[in-house]
Short mmCIF file of C-alpha atoms in Angstrom, two decimals:
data_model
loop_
_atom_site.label_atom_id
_atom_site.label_comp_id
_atom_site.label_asym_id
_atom_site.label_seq_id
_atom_site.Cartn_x
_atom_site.Cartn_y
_atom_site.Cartn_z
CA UNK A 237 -50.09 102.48 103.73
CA UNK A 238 -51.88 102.80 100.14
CA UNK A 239 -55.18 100.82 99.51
CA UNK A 240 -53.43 98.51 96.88
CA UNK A 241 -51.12 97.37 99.81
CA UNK A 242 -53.63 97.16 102.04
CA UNK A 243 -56.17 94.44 99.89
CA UNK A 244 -52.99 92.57 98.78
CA UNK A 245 -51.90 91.82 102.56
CA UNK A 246 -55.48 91.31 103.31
CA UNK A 247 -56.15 88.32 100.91
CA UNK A 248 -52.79 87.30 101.60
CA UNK A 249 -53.09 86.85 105.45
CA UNK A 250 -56.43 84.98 104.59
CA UNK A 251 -55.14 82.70 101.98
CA UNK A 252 -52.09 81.78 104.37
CA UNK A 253 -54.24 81.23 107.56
CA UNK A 254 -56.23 79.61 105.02
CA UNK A 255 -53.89 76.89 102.77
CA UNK A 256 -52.68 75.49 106.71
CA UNK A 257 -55.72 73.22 106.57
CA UNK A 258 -56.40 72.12 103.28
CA UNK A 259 -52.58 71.42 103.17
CA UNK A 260 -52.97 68.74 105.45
CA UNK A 261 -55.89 67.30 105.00
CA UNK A 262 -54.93 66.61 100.79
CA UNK A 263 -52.16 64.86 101.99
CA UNK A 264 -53.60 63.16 104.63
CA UNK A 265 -56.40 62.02 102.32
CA UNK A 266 -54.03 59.46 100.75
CA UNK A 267 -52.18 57.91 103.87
CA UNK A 268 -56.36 57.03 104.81
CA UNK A 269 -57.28 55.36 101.60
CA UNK A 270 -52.94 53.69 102.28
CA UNK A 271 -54.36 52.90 106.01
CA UNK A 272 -58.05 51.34 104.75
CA UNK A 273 -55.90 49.24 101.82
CA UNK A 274 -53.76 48.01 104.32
CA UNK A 275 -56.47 47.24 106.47
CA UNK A 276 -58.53 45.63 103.90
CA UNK A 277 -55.61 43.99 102.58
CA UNK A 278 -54.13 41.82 105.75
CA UNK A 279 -57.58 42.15 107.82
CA UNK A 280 -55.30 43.80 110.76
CA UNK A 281 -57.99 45.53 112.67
CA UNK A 282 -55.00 48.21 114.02
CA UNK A 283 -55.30 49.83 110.39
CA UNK A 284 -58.90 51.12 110.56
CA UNK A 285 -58.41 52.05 114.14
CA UNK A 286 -55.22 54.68 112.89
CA UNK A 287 -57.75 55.49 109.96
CA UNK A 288 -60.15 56.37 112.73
CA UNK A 289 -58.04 58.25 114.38
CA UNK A 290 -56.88 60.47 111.89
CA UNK A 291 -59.91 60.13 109.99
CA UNK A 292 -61.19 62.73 113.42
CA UNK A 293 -57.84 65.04 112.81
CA UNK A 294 -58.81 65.23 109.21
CA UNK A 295 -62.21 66.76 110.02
CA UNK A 296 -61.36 69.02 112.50
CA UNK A 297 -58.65 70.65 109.77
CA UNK A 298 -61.56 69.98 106.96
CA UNK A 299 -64.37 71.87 109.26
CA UNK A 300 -61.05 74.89 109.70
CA UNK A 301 -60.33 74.56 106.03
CA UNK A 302 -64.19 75.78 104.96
CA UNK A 303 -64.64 77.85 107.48
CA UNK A 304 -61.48 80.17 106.43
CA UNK A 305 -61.98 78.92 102.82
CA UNK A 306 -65.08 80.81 102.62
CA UNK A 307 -64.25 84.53 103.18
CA UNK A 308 -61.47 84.56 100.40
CA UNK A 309 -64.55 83.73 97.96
CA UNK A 310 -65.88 87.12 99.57
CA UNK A 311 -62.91 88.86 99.02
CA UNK A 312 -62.46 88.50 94.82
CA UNK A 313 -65.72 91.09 94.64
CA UNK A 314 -64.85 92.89 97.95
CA UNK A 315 -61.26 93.83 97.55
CA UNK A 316 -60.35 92.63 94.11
CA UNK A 317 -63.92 93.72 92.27
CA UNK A 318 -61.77 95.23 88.82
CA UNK A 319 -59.99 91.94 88.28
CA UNK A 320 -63.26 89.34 89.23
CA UNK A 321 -64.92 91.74 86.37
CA UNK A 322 -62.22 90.79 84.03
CA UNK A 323 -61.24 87.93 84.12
CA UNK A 324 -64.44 86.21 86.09
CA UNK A 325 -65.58 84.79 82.59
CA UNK A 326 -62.09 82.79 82.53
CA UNK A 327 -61.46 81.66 86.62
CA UNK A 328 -65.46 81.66 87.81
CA UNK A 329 -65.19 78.22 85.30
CA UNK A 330 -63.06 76.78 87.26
CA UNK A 331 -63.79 78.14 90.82
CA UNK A 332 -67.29 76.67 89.77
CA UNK A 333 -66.21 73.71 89.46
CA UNK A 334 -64.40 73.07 92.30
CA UNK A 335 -67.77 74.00 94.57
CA UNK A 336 -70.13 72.12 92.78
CA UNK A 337 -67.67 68.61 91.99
CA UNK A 338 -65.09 68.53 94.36
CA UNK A 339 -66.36 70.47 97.26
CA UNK A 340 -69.77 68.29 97.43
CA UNK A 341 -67.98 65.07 96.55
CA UNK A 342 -65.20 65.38 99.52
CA UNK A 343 -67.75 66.60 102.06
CA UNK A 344 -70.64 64.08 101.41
CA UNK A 345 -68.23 61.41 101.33
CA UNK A 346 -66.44 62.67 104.56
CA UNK A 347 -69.85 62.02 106.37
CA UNK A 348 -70.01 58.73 105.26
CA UNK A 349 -66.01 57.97 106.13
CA UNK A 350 -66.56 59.45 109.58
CA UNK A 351 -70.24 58.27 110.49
CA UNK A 352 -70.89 55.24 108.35
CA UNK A 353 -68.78 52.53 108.60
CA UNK A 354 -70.78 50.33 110.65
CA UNK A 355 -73.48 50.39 107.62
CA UNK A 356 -71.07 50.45 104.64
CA UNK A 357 -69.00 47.29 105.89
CA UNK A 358 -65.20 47.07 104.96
CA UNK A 359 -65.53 47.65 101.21
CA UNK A 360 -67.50 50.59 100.53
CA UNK A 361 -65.91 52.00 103.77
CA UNK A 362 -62.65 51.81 102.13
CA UNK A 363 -64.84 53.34 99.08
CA UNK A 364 -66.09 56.48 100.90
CA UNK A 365 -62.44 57.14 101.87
CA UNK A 366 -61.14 56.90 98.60
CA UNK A 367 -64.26 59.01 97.17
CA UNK A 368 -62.76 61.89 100.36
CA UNK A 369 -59.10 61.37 98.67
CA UNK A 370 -60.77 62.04 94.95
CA UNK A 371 -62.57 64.85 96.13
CA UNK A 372 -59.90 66.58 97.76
CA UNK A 373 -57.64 66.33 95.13
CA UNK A 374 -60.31 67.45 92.08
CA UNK A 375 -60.69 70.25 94.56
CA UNK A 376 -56.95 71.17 94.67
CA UNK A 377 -56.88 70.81 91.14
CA UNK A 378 -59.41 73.24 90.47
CA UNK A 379 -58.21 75.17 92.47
CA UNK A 380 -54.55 74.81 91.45
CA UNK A 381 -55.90 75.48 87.45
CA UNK A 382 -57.22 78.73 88.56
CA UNK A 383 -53.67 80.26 89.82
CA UNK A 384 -51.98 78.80 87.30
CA UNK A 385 -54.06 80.80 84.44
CA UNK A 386 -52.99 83.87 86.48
CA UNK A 387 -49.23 82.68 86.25
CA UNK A 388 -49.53 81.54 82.58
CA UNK A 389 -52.55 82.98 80.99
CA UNK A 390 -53.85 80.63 77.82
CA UNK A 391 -56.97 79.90 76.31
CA UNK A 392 -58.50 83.06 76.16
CA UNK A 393 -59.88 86.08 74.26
CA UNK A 394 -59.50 89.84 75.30
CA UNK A 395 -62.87 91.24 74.40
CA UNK A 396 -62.95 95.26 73.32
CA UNK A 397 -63.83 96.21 76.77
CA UNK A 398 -60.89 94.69 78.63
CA UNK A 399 -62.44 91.98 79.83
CA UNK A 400 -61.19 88.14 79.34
CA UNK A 401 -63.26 85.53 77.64
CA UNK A 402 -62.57 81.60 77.67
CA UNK A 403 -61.73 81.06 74.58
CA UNK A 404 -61.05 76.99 75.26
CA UNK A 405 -62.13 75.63 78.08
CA UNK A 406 -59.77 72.82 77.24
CA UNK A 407 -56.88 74.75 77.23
CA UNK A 408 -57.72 76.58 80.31
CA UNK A 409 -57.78 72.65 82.52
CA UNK A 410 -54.88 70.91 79.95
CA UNK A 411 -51.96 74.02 80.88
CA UNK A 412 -49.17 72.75 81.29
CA UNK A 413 -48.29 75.18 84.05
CA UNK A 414 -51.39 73.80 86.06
CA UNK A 415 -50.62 70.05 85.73
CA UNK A 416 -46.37 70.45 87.10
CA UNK A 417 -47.33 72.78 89.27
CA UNK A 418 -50.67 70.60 90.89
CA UNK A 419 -48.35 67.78 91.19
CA UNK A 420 -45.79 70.29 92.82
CA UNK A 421 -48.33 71.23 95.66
CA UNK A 422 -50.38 68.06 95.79
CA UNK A 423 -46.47 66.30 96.80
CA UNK A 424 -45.78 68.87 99.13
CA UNK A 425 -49.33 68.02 101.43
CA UNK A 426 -48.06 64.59 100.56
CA UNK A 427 -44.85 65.73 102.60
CA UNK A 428 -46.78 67.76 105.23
CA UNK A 429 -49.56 65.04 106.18
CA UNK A 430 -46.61 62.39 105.97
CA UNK A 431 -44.06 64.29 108.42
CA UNK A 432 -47.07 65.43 111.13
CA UNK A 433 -47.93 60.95 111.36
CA UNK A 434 -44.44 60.81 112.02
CA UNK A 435 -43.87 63.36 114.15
CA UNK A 436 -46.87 62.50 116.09
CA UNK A 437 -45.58 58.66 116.15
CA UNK A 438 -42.51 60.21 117.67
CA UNK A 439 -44.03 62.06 119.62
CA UNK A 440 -46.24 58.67 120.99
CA UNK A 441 -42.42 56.59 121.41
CA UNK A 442 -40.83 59.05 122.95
CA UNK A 443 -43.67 59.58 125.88
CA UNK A 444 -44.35 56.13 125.98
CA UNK A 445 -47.60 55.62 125.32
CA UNK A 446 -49.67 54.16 122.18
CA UNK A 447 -46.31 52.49 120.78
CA UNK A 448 -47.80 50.01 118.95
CA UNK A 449 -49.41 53.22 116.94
CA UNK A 450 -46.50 55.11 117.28
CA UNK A 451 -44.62 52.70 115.21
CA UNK A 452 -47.41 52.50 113.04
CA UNK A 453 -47.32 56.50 112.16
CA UNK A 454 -43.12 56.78 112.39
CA UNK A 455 -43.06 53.98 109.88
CA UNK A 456 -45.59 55.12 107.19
CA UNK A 457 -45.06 59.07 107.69
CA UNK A 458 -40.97 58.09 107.40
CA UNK A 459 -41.68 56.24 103.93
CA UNK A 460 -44.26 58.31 102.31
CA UNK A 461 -42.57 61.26 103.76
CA UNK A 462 -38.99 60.21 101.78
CA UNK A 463 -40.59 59.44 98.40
CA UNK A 464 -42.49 62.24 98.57
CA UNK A 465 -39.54 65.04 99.27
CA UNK A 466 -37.45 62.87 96.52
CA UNK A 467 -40.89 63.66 93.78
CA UNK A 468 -41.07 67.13 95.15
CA UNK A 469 -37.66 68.12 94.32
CA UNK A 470 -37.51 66.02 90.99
CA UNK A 471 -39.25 66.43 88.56
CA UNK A 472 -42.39 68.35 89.73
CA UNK A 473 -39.76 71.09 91.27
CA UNK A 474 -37.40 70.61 88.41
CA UNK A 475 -39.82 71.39 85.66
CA UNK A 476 -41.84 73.93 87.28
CA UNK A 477 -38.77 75.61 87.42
CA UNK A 478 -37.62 75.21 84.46
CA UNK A 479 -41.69 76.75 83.33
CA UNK A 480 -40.59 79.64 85.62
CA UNK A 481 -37.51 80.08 83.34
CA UNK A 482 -39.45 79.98 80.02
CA UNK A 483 -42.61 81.94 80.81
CA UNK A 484 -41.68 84.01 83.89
CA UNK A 485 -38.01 84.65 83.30
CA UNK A 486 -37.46 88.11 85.10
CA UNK A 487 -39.29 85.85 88.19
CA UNK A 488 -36.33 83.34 88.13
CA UNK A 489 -33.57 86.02 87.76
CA UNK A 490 -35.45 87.05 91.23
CA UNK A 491 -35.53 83.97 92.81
CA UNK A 492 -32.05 84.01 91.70
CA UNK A 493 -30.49 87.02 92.99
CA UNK A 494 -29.21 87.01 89.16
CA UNK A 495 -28.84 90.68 88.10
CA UNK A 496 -26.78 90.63 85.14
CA UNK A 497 -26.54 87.56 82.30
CA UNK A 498 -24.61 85.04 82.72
CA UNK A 499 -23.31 82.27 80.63
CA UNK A 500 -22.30 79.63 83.17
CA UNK A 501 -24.37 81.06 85.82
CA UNK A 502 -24.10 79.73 89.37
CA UNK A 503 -26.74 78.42 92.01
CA UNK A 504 -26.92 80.89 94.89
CA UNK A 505 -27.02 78.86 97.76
CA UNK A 506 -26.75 81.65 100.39
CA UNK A 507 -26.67 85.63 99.88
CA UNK A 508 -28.44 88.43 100.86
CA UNK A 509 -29.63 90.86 97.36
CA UNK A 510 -28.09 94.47 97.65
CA UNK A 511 -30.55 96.17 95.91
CA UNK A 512 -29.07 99.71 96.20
CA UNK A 513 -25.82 98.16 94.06
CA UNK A 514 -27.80 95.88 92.39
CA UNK A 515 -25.94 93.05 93.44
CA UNK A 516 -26.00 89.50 95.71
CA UNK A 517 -23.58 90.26 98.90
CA UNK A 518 -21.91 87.23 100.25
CA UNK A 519 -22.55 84.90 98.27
CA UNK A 520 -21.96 81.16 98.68
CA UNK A 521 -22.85 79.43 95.15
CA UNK A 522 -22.40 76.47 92.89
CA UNK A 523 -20.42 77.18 89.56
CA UNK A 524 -22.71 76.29 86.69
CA UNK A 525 -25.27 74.61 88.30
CA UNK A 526 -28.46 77.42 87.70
CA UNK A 527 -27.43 77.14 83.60
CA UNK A 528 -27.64 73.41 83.76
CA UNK A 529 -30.72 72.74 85.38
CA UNK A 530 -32.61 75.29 83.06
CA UNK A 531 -31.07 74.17 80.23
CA UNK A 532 -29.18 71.21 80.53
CA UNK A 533 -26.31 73.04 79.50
CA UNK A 534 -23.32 74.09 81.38
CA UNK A 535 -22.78 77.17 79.91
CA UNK A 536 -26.08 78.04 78.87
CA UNK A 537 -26.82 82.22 79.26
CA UNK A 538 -29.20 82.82 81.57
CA UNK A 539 -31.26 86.24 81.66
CA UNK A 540 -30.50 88.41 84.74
CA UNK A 541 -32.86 91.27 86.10
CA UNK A 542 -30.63 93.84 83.07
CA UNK A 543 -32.11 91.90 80.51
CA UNK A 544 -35.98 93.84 81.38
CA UNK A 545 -37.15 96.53 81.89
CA UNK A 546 -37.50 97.35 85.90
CA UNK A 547 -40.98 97.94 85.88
CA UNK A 548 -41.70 94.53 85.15
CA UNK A 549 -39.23 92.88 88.16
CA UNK A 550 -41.21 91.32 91.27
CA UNK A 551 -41.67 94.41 93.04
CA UNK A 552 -40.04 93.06 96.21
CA UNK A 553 -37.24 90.71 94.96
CA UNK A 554 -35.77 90.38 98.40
CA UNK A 555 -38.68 88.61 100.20
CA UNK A 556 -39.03 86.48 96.51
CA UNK A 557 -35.16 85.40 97.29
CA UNK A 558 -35.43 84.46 100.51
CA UNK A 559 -38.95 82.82 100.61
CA UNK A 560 -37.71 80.44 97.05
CA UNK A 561 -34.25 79.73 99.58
CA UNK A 562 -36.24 78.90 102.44
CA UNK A 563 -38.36 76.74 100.08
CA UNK A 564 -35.83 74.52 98.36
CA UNK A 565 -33.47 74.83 101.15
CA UNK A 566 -35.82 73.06 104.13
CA UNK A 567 -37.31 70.61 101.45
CA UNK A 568 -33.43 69.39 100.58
CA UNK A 569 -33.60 68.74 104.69
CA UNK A 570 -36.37 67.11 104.60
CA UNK A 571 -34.63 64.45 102.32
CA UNK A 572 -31.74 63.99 104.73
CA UNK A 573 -33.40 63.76 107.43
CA UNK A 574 -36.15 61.19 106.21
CA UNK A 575 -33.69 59.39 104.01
CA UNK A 576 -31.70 58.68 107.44
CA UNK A 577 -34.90 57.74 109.54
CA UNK A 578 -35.59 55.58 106.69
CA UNK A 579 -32.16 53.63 106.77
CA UNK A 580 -32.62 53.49 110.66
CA UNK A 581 -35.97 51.73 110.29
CA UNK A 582 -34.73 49.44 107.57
CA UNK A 583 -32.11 48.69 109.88
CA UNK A 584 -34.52 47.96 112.78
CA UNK A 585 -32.95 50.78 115.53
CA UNK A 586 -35.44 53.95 114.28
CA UNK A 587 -37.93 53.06 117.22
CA UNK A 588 -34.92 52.37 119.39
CA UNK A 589 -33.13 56.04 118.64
CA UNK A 590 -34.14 58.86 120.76
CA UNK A 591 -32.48 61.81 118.96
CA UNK A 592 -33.93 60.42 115.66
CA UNK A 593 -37.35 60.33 117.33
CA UNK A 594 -37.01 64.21 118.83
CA UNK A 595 -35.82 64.93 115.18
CA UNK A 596 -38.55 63.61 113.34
CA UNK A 597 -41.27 65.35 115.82
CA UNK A 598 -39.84 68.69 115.76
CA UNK A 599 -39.75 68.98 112.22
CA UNK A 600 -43.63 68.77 112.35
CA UNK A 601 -43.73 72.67 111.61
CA UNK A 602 -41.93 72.93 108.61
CA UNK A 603 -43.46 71.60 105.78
CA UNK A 604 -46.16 74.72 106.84
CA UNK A 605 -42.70 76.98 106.73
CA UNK A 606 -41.70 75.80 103.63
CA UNK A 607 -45.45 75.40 101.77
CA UNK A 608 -46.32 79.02 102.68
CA UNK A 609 -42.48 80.35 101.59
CA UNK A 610 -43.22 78.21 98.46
CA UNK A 611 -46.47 80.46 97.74
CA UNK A 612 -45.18 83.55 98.45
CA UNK A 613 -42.60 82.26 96.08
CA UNK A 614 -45.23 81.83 93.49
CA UNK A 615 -47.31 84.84 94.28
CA UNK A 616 -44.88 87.14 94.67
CA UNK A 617 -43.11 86.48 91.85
CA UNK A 618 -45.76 87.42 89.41
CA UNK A 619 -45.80 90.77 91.05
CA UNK A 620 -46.35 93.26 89.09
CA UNK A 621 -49.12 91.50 87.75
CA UNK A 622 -52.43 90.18 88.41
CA UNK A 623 -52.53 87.91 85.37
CA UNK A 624 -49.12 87.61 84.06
CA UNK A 625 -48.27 89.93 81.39
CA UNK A 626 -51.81 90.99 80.66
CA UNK A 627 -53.10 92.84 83.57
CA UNK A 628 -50.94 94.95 86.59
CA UNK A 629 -52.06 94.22 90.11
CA UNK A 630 -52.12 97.86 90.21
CA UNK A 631 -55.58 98.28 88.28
CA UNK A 632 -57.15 94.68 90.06
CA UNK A 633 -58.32 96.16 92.95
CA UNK A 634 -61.68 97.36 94.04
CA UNK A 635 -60.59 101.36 93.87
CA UNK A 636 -64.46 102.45 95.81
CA UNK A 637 -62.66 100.44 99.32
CA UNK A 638 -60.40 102.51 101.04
CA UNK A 639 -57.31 101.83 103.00
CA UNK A 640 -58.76 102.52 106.21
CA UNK A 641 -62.05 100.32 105.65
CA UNK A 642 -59.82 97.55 104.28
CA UNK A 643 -57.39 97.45 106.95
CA UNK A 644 -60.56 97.62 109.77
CA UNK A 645 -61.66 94.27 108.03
CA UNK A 646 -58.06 92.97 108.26
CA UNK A 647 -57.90 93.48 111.80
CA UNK A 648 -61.42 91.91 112.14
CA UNK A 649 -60.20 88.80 110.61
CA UNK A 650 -56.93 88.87 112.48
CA UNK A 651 -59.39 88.37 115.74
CA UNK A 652 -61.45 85.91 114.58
CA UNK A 653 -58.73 83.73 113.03
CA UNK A 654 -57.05 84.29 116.56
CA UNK A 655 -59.89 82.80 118.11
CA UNK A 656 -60.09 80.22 115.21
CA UNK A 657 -56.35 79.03 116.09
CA UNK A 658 -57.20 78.37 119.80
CA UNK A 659 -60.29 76.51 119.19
CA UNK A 660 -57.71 74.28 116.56
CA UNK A 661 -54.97 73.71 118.87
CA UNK A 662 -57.57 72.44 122.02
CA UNK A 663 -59.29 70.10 119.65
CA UNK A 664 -56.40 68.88 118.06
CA UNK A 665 -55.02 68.58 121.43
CA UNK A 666 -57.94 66.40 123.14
CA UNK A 667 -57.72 64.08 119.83
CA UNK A 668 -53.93 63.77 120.87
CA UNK A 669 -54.07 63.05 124.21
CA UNK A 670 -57.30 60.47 123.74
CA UNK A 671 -55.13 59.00 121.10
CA UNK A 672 -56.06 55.88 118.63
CA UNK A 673 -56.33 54.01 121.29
CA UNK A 674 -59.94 55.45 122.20
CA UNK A 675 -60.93 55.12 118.60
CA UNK A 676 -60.36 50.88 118.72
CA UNK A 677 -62.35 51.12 122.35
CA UNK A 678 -65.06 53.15 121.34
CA UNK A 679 -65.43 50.78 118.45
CA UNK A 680 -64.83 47.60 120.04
CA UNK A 681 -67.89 49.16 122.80
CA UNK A 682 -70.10 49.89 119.67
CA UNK A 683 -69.92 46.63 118.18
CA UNK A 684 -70.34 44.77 122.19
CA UNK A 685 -66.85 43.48 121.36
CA UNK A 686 -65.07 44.63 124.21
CA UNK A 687 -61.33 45.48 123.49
CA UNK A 688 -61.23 45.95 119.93
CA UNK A 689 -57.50 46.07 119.95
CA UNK A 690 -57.98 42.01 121.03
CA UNK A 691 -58.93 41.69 117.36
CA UNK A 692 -55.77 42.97 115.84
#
């Protein structure tokens, strides 16, 4: 295995490992500021004991989330030094940004969400949480704005020496790539956080224990959950992919398993690419449908793989295929599944429905499947390059680390993230099993109230 191959399954092992934390914890930072609203709203004392609750779950993934986050800051000098030194004048704005705004704003605020409440009263606790959910999403924005100029490079200046220079720093936070595709991921831990409260309602009904919680988190994770799959396929899915057709067209003929041009040309909805023959074997499709939603057209032409040159394909179009099919195909269950748990609890029979209940709890693992196929959708896709269309992956790379040195730091991290995971899974597990139910004791005991739940 070649160096090159070496750093990019390095960063991407990290950045997977990584995104499982933040991923949540975005999302979940809006159902707390929902929960504290509620709570502030109808005085029900049952809302800040769920916000208590997962207020704990949310640290323990915020604590995971900065201590993976901080290696892949390592890695942009360690195994990508060529690149930092290009384009560092352009992204370091941005990556700035999100350490010294966002970062500081979500974790000082988390401290007072957690530790302060019995100081801040209702008000400003509600305040600290939604300071947590601001935070957290300037961070992901950041964040987001710093991919996307690697995906659709604007607002810059290539100085005689090959290195990039923000030309606009305006342009660099007001692409339009960044903004569809930020509300693309910030919906999808919208999804994630939504579908784990269910799932861990579910979870509470069908064991019988907590119920009056359990409802609780089936009932919110079930609504947000639906509205957020229905915004996550349209528009911010529609129109980033539509972006993907305009800017990154060779990536969509990927995606597609589209080899030649085609006026008319289908949606593959099952396949596998052939690409000895160059060609999509067994395909299942719908006629028309791809030209349509690209161009609102029925038989608009779109561009296959023929129409460039090969070495400037996605050097590994099959795994781009089947991660963007694994993608849109478990976020079009996620509609059917919440849409129907949402006419079950509208009917009154949700809480009442066993195999609805074991549904909803074991699809707990899949928005992770479908968030990390959606990256490698977007990452792999701008393979062959680095920064799309100006610089190769090839030449990003820090050329003085070998294979053999990188791969003994990948297998370091492998270990330590290995020991990471277990030390996740027993925390989360002790917060499961103590339940929200502890959080409305321990709280009733600290104010001398007794039961706090009597106050609901």
């Amino acid at each position: 295995m070649d160096a090159l191959t070496v750093h990019r399954l390095h960063f991407a092992f990290t950045a997977v490992f990584h995104y499982l934390f933040p991923q949540l914890t975005m999302g979940l930072a809006l159902l707390l500021v929902i929960l504290k609203t509620q709570a502030l709203r109808t005085g029900k004392e049952c809302y800040n004991h769920a916000a208590r609750f997962w207020g704990r779950i949310f640290g323990i993934n915020f604590a995971m989330g900065v201590v993976t986050g901080i290696p892949m800051e390592f890695q942009f000098g360690t195994n990508w030094a060529l690149f930092s030194r290009a384009s560092g004048g352009v992204i370091g704005q941005t990556l700035a940004m999100e350490g010294v705004f966002s970062f500081f704003l979500e974790s000082s605020f988390l401290g007072a969400f957690l530790f302060g409440e019995r100081r801040l009263g209702p008000r400003l606790h509600w305040l600290s949480a939604f300071l947590v959910f601001l935070g957290a999403w300037l961070s992901g924005f950041f964040i987001i704005a710093t991919n996307a100029w690697m995906q659709h490079p604007v607002g810059y200046q290539l100085l005689p020496d090959g290195r990039f220079a923000l030309a606009s720093f305006w342009a660099l936070l007001l692409n339009q790539w960044a903004w569809w595709q930020y509300m693309h991921t910030m919906t999808a831990s919208v999804v994630t956080a939504s579908v784990v409260m269910a799932a861990l309602g579910a979870f509470y009904l069908l064991t019988r224990q907590h119920l009056e919680y359990g409802r609780m988190f089936v009932a919110m994770g079930v609504t947000a959950g639906l509205i957020a799959s229905c915004i996550l396929i349209f528009p911010t899915g529609d129109v980033q992919g539509r972006n993907i057709a305009y800017d990154q067209p060779a990536t969509l003929a990927a995606m597609e398993g589209l080899f030649t041009n085609e006026r008319g040309a289908p949606l593959m909805l099952v396949g596998q690419p052939n690409m000895s023959e160059k060609k999509l074997d067994n395909p299942i499709y719908l006629p028309r449908l791809l030209s349509f939603l690209t161009y609102r057209r029925w038989k608009a032409e779109v561009k296959g793989l023929d129409a460039f040159p090969e070495d400037r394909w996605p050097d590994n179009i099959p795994l781009l295929y089947f991660a963007y099919h694994i993608m849109a195909g478990l976020g079009t269950i996620f509609v059917a599944v919440l849409a129907l748990a949402a006419y079950m609890l509208w009917r009154g029979r949700l809480y009442d429905t066993p195999l609805l209940l074991w549904a909803l709890m074991l699809l707990a693992p899949f928005p992770y499947i479908a968030t990390t196929a959606g990256w490698l959708t977007a990452e792999v896709g701008r393979q062959p390059w680095v920064v799309y269309g100006l610089m190769r992956t090839a030449v990003g790379s820090s050329v003085e680390v070998s294979a053999g040195n990188a791969m003994f730091t990948l297998i370091g991290f492998a270990g330590m993230y290995s020991l990471l995971a277990v030390l996740f899974l027993f925390l989360l597990y002790l917060e499961v099993q103590r339940g929200p139910e502890a959080a409305a004791e321990e709280h009733g005991a600290a104010n001398g109230s007794g039961s706090a739940l009597a106050a609901d």
